[in-house]
mmCIF file of C-alpha atoms in Angstrom:
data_model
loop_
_atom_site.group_PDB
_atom_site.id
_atom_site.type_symbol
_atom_site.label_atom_id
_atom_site.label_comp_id
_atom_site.label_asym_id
_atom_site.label_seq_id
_atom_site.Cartn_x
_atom_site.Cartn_y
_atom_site.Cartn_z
ATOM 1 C CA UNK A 3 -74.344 6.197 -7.225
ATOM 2 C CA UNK A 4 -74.909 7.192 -3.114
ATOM 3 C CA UNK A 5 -72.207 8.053 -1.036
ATOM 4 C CA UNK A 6 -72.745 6.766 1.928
ATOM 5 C CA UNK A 7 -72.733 9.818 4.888
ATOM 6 C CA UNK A 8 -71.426 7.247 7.357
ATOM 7 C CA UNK A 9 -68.079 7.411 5.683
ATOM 8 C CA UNK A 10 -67.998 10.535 4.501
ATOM 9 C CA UNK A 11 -67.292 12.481 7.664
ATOM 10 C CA UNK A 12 -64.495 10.453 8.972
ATOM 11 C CA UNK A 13 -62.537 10.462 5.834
ATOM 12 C CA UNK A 14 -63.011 13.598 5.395
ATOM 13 C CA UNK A 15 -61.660 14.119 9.042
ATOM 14 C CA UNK A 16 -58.498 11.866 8.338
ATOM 15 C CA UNK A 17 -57.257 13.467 4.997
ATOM 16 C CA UNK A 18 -57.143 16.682 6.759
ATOM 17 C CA UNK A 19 -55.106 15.384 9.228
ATOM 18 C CA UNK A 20 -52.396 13.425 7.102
ATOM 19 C CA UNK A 21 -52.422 16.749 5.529
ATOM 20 C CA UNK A 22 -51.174 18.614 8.396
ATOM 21 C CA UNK A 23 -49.175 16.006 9.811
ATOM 22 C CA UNK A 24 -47.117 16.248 6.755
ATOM 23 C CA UNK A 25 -44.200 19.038 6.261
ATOM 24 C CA UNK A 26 -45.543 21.623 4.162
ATOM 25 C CA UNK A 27 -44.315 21.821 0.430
ATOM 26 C CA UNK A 28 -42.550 24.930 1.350
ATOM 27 C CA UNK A 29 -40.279 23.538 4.202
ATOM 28 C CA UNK A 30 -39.928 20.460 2.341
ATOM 29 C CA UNK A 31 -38.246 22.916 -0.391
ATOM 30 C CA UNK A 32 -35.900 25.065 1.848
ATOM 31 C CA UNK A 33 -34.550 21.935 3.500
ATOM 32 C CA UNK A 34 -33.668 20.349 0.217
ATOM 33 C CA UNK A 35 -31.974 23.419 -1.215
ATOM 34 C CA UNK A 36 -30.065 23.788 2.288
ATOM 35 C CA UNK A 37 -29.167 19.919 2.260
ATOM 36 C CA UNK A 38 -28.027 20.168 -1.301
ATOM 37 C CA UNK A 39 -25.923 23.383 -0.361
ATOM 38 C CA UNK A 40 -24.504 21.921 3.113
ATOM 39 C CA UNK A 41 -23.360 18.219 0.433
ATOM 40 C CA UNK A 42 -21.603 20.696 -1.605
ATOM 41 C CA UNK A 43 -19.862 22.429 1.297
ATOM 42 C CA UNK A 44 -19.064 19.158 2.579
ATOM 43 C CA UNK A 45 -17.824 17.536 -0.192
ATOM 44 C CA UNK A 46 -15.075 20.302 -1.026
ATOM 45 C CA UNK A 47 -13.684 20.357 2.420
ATOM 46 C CA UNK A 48 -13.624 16.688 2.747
ATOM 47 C CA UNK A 49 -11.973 16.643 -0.619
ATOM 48 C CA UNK A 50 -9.466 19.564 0.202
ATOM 49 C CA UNK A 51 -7.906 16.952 2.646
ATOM 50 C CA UNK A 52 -4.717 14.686 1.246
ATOM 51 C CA UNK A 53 -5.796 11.480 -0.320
ATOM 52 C CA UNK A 54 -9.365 11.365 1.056
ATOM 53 C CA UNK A 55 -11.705 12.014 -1.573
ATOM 54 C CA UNK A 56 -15.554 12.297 -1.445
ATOM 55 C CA UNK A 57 -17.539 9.438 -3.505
ATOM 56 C CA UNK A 58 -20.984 10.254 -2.422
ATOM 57 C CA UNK A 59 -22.959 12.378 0.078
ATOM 58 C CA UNK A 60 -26.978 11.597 0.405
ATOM 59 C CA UNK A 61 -28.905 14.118 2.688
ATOM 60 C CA UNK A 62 -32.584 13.323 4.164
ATOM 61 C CA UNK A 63 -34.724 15.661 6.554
ATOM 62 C CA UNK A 64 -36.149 14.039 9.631
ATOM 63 C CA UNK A 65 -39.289 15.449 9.892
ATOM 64 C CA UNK A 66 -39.189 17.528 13.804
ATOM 65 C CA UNK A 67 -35.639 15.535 14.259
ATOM 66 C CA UNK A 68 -33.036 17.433 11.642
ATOM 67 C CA UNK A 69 -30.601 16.467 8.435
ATOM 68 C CA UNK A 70 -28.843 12.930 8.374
ATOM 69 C CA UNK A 71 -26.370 12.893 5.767
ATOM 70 C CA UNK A 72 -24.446 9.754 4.658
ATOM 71 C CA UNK A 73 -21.100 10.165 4.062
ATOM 72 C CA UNK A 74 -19.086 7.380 1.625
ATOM 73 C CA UNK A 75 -15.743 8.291 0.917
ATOM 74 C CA UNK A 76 -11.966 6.398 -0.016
ATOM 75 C CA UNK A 77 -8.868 7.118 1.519
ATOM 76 C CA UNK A 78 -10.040 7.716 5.102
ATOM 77 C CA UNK A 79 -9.440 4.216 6.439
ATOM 78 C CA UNK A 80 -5.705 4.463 3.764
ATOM 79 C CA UNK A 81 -6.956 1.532 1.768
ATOM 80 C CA UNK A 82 -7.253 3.891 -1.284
ATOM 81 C CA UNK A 83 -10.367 1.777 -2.333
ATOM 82 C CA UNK A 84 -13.126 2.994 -0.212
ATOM 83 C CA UNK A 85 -13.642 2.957 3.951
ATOM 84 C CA UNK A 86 -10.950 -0.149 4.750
ATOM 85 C CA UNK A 87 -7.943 -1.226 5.752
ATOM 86 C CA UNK A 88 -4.935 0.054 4.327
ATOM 87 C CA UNK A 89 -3.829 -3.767 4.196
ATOM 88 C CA UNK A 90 -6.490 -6.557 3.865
ATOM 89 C CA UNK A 91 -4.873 -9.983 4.899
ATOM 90 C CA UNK A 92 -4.512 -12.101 2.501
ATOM 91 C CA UNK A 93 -7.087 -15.232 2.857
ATOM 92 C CA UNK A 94 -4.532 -17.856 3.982
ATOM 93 C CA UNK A 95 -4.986 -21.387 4.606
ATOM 94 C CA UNK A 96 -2.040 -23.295 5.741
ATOM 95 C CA UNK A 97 -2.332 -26.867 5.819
ATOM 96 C CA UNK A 98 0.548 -29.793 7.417
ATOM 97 C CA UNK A 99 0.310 -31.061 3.422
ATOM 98 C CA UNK A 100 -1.418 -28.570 1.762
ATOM 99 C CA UNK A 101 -0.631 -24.284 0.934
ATOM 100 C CA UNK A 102 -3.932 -22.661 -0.225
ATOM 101 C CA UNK A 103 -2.987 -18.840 -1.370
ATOM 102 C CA UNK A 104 -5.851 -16.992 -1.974
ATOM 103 C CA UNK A 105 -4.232 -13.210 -2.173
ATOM 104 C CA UNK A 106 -7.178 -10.371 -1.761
ATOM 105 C CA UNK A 107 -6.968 -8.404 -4.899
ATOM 106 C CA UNK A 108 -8.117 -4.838 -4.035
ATOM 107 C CA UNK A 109 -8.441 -1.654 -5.937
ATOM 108 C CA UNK A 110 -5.828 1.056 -5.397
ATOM 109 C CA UNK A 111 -4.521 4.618 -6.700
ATOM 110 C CA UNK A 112 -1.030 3.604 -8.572
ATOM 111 C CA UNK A 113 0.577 6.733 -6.735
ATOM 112 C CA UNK A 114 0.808 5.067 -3.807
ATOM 113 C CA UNK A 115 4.065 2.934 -4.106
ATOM 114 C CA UNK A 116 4.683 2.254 -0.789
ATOM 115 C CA UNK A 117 1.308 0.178 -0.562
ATOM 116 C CA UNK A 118 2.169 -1.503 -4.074
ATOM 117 C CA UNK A 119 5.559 -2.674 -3.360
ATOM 118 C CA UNK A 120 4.310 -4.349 0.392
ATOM 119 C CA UNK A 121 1.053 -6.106 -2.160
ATOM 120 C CA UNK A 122 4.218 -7.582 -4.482
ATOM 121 C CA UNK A 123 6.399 -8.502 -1.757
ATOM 122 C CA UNK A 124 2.782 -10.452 -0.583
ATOM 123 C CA UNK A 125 2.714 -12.010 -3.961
ATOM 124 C CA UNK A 126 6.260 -13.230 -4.283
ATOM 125 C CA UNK A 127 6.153 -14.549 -1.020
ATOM 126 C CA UNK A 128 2.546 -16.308 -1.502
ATOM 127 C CA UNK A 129 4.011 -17.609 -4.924
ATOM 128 C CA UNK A 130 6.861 -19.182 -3.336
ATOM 129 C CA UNK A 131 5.057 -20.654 -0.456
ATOM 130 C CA UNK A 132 3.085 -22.500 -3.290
ATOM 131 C CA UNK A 133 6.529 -23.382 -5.296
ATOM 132 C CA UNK A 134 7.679 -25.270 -2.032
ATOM 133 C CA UNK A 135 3.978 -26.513 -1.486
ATOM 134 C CA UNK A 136 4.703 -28.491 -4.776
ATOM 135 C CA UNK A 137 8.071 -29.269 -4.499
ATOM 136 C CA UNK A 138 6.886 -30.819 -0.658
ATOM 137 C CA UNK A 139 4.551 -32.735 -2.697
ATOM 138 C CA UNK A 140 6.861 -33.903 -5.193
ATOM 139 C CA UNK A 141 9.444 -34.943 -2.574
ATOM 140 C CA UNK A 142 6.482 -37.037 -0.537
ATOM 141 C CA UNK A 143 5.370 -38.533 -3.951
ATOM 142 C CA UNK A 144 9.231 -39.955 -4.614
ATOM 143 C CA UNK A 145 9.706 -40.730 -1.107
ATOM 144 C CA UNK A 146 6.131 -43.174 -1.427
ATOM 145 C CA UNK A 147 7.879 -44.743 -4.609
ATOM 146 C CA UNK A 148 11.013 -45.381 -3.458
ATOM 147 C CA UNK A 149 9.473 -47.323 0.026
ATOM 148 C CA UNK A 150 7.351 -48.885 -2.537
ATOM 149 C CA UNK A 151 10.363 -50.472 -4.032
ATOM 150 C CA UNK A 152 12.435 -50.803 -0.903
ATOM 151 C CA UNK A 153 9.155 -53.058 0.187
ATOM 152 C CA UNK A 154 9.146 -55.546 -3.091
ATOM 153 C CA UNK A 155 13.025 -56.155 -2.926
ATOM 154 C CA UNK A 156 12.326 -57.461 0.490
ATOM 155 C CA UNK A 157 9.764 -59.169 -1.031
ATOM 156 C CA UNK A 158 11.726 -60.703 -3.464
ATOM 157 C CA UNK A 159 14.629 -61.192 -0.871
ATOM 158 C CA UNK A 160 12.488 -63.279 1.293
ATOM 159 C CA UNK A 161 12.527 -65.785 -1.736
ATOM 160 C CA UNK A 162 15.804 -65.379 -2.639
ATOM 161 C CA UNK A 163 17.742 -68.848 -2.341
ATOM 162 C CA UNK A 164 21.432 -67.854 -3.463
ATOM 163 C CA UNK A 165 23.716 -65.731 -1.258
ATOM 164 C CA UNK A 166 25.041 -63.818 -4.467
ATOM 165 C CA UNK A 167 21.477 -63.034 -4.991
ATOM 166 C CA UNK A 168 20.361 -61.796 -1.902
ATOM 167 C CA UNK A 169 23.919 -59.246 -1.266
ATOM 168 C CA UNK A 170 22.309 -58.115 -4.458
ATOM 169 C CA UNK A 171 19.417 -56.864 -3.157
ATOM 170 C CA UNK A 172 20.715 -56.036 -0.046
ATOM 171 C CA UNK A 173 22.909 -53.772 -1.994
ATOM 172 C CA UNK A 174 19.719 -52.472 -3.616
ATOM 173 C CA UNK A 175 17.839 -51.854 -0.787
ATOM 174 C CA UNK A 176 20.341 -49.592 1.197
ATOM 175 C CA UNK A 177 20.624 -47.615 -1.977
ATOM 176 C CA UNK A 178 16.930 -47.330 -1.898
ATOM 177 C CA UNK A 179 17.000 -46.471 1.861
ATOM 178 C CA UNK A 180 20.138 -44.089 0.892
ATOM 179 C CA UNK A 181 17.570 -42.230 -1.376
ATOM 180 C CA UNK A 182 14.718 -42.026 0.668
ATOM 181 C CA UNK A 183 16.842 -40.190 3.630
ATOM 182 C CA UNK A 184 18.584 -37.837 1.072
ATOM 183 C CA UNK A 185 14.570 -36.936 0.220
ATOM 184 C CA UNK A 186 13.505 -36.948 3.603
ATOM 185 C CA UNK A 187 16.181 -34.278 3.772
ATOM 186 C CA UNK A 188 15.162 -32.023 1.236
ATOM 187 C CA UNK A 189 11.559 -32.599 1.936
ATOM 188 C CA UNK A 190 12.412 -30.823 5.204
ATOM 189 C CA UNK A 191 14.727 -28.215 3.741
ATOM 190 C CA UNK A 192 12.290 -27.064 1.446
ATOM 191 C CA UNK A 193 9.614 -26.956 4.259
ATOM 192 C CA UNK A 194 11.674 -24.626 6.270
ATOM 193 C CA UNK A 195 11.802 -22.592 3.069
ATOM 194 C CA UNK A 196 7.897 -22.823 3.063
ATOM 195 C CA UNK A 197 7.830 -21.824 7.161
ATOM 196 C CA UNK A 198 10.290 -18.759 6.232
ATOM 197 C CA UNK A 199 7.663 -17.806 3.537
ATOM 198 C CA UNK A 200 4.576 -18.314 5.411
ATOM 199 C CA UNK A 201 6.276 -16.282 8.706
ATOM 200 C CA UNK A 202 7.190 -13.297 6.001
ATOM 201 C CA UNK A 203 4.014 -12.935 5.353
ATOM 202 C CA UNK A 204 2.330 -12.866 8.296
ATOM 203 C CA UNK A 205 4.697 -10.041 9.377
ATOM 204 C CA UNK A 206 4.038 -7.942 6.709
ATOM 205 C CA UNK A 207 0.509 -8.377 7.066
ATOM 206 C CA UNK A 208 0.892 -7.579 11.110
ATOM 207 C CA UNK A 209 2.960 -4.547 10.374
ATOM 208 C CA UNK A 210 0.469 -3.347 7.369
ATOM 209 C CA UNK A 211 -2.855 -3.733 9.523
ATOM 210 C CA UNK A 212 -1.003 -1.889 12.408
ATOM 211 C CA UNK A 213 -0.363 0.783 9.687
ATOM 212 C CA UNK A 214 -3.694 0.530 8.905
ATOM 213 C CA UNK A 215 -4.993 1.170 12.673
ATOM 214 C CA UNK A 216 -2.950 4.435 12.649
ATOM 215 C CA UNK A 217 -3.803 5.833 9.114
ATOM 216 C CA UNK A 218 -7.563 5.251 10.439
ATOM 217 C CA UNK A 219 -7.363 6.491 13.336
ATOM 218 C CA UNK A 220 -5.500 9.715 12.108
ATOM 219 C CA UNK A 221 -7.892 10.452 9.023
ATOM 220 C CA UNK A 222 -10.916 10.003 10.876
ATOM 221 C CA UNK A 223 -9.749 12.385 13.701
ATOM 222 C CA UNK A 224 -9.000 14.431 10.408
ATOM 223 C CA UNK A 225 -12.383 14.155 8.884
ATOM 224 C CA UNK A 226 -14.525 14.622 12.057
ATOM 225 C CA UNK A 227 -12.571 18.174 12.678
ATOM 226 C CA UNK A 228 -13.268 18.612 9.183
ATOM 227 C CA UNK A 229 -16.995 18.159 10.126
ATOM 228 C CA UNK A 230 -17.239 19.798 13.160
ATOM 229 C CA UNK A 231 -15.180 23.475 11.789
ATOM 230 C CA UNK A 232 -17.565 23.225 8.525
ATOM 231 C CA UNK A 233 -20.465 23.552 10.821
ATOM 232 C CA UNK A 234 -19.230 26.407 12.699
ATOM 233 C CA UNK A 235 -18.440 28.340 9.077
ATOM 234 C CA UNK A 236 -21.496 27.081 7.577
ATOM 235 C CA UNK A 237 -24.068 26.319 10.280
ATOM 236 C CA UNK A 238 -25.728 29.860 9.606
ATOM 237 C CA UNK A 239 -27.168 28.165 6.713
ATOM 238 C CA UNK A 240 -28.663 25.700 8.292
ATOM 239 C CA UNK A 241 -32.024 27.681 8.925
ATOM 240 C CA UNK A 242 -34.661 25.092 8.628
ATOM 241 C CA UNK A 243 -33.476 23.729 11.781
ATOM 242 C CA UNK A 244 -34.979 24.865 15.024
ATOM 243 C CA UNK A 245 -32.023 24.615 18.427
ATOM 244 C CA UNK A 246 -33.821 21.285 19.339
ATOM 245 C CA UNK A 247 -32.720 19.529 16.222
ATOM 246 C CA UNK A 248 -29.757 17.551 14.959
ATOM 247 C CA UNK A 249 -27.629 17.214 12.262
ATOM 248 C CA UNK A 250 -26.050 13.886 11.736
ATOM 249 C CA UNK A 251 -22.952 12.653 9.917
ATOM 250 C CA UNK A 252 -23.426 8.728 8.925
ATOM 251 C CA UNK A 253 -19.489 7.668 7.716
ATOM 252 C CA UNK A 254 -19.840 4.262 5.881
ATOM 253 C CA UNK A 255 -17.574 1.411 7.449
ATOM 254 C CA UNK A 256 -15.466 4.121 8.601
ATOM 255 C CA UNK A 257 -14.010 1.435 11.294
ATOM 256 C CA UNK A 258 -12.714 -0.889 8.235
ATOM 257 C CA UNK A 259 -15.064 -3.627 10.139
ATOM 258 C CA UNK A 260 -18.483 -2.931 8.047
ATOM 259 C CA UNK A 261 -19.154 -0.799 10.853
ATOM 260 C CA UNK A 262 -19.937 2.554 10.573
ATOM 261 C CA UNK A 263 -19.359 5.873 12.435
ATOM 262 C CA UNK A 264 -22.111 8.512 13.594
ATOM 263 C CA UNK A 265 -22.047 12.245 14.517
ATOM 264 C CA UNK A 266 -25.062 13.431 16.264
ATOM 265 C CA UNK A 267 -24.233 17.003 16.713
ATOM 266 C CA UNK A 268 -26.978 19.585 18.162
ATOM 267 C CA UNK A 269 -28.486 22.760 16.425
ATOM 268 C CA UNK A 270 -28.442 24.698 19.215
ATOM 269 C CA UNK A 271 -24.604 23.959 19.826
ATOM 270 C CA UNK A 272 -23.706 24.257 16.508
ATOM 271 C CA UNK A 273 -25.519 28.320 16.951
ATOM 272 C CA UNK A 274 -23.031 28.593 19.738
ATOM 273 C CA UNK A 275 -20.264 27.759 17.504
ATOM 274 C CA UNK A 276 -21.383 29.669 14.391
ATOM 275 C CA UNK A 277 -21.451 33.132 16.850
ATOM 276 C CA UNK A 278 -17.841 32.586 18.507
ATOM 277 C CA UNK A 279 -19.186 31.016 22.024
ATOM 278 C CA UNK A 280 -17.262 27.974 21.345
ATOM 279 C CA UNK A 281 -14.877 26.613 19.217
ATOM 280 C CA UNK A 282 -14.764 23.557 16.453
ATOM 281 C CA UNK A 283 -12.759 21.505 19.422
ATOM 282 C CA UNK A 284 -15.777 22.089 21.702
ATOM 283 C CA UNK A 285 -18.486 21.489 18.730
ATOM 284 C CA UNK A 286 -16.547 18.208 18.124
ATOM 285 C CA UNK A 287 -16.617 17.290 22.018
ATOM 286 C CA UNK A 288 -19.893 17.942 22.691
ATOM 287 C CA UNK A 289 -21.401 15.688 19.920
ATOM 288 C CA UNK A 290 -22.118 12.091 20.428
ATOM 289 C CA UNK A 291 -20.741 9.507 18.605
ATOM 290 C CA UNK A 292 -20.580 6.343 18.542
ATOM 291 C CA UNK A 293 -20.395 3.185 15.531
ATOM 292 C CA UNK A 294 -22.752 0.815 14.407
#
């Protein structure tokens, strides 16, 4: 078979330079080993922090741009089950006739008791919001039987011909009437109940996610010094970067709104850092950051 000479050339011409548009095999394998030592040294001073713990870290090189690494924890946000809210509010749907409780079931470390016993005060309260839902529906349910009857007896006194007869259902009828206001009574003592419960927990749930503002706010001003010093002790290592590069910290919904948080910090001031020109506090300051 003929190769065709046409082609040849140009092929020829375009392999060569994929090939040296490419990092070479060699770089590729110092930034891998310096990635995989920078997760480790990550990972234990994350960890060495109270009640954040490291799930993952994933590290890439950016060809000419520097190391991303992705950071998923749990604990940072104080949810205890990965980068949320301490407290999740409960999915509630309140309704003039109707109490839907659908409480978020979320996964937490037992130790924390303080976040357990504000879940079971939730639950009690969301159980008896639907206790008085039912009761309210009861109530309603009598009350529409008793008018029901009220309506036939005068009915039936309409057609009533004797006097004896119709005191009779007279006398019936203001019992029924008796009835229905004793119900309409508890029908609106129980929905106070029902208000009480449904106020309760929408207190809690304010306090909790105010709780859960601080404890974010706090751990991730905890985890980004965390960052910032473990690049001025460790930065040294970090040789396969040239003072033009990056490295980048990706924090998976850090924000507890599916939103997460970057650190762009630069090579060159990290260098600074690593020799004693600056400190962590400066690093930290002079990186961008922003979520997304």
């Amino acid at each position: 078979m003929k190769t065709n000479a046409r082609f040849l050339i140009p092929l020829t011409l375009l392999t060569s330079q994929a090939v040296l548009a490419a990092p070479e095999s060699d770089v590729i394998s110092k930034n891998q080993r310096e990635i995989s030592i920078m997760s480790n040294i990550l990972k234990a001073s994350i960890d060495a922090e109270k009640g954040i713990r490291i799930r993952q870290i994933k590290g890439a090189y950016l060809a000419e741009q520097g190391y991303v690494f992705n950071i998923s924890a749990k604990g940072i946000s104080g949810s205890f089950g990965g980068w949320r809210q301490f407290f999740t509010e409960p999915d509630l749907d309140f309704e003039d006739d109707e109490v839907v409780i659908r409480a978020t079931e979320m996964t937490v470390e037992l130790a924390n008791e303080t976040y357990q016993n504000a879940m079971e005060a939730l639950r009690e309260s969301s159980e008896r919001m639907r206790e008085f839902a039912e009761q309210e529906r009861e109530i309603e349910f009598q009350i529409r039987e008793v008018e029901r009857a009220r309506r036939d007896l005068n009915l039936e006194r309409r057609h009533t011909q004797k006097e004896q007869e119709d005191k009779s259902v007279k006398k019936e009828i203001a019992k029924l009437e008796a009835k229905i206001a004793k119900l309409e009574k508890e029908k609106a003592e129980v929905r106070d109940k029902r208000d009480d419960a449904k106020d309760k927990i929408k207190s809690t749930t304010k306090e909790k996610q105010q709780q859960a503002a601080e404890v974010r706010k706090q751990n991730i001003l905890v985890v980004s010094n965390t960052l910032a010093q473990t690049l001025c002790d460790y930065g040294a290592g970090l040789k396969g970067l040239n003072k033009n590069q990056y490295v980048n910290f990706i924090i998976d919904n850090a924000t507890g709104n599916k939103e997460d948080l970057v650190f762009v910090f630069n090579k060159a001031q990290i260098n600074k850092c690593v020799v004693g020109d600056m400190d962590a506090k400066k690093l930290l300051a002079s990186a961008k950051s922003y979520t997304f």
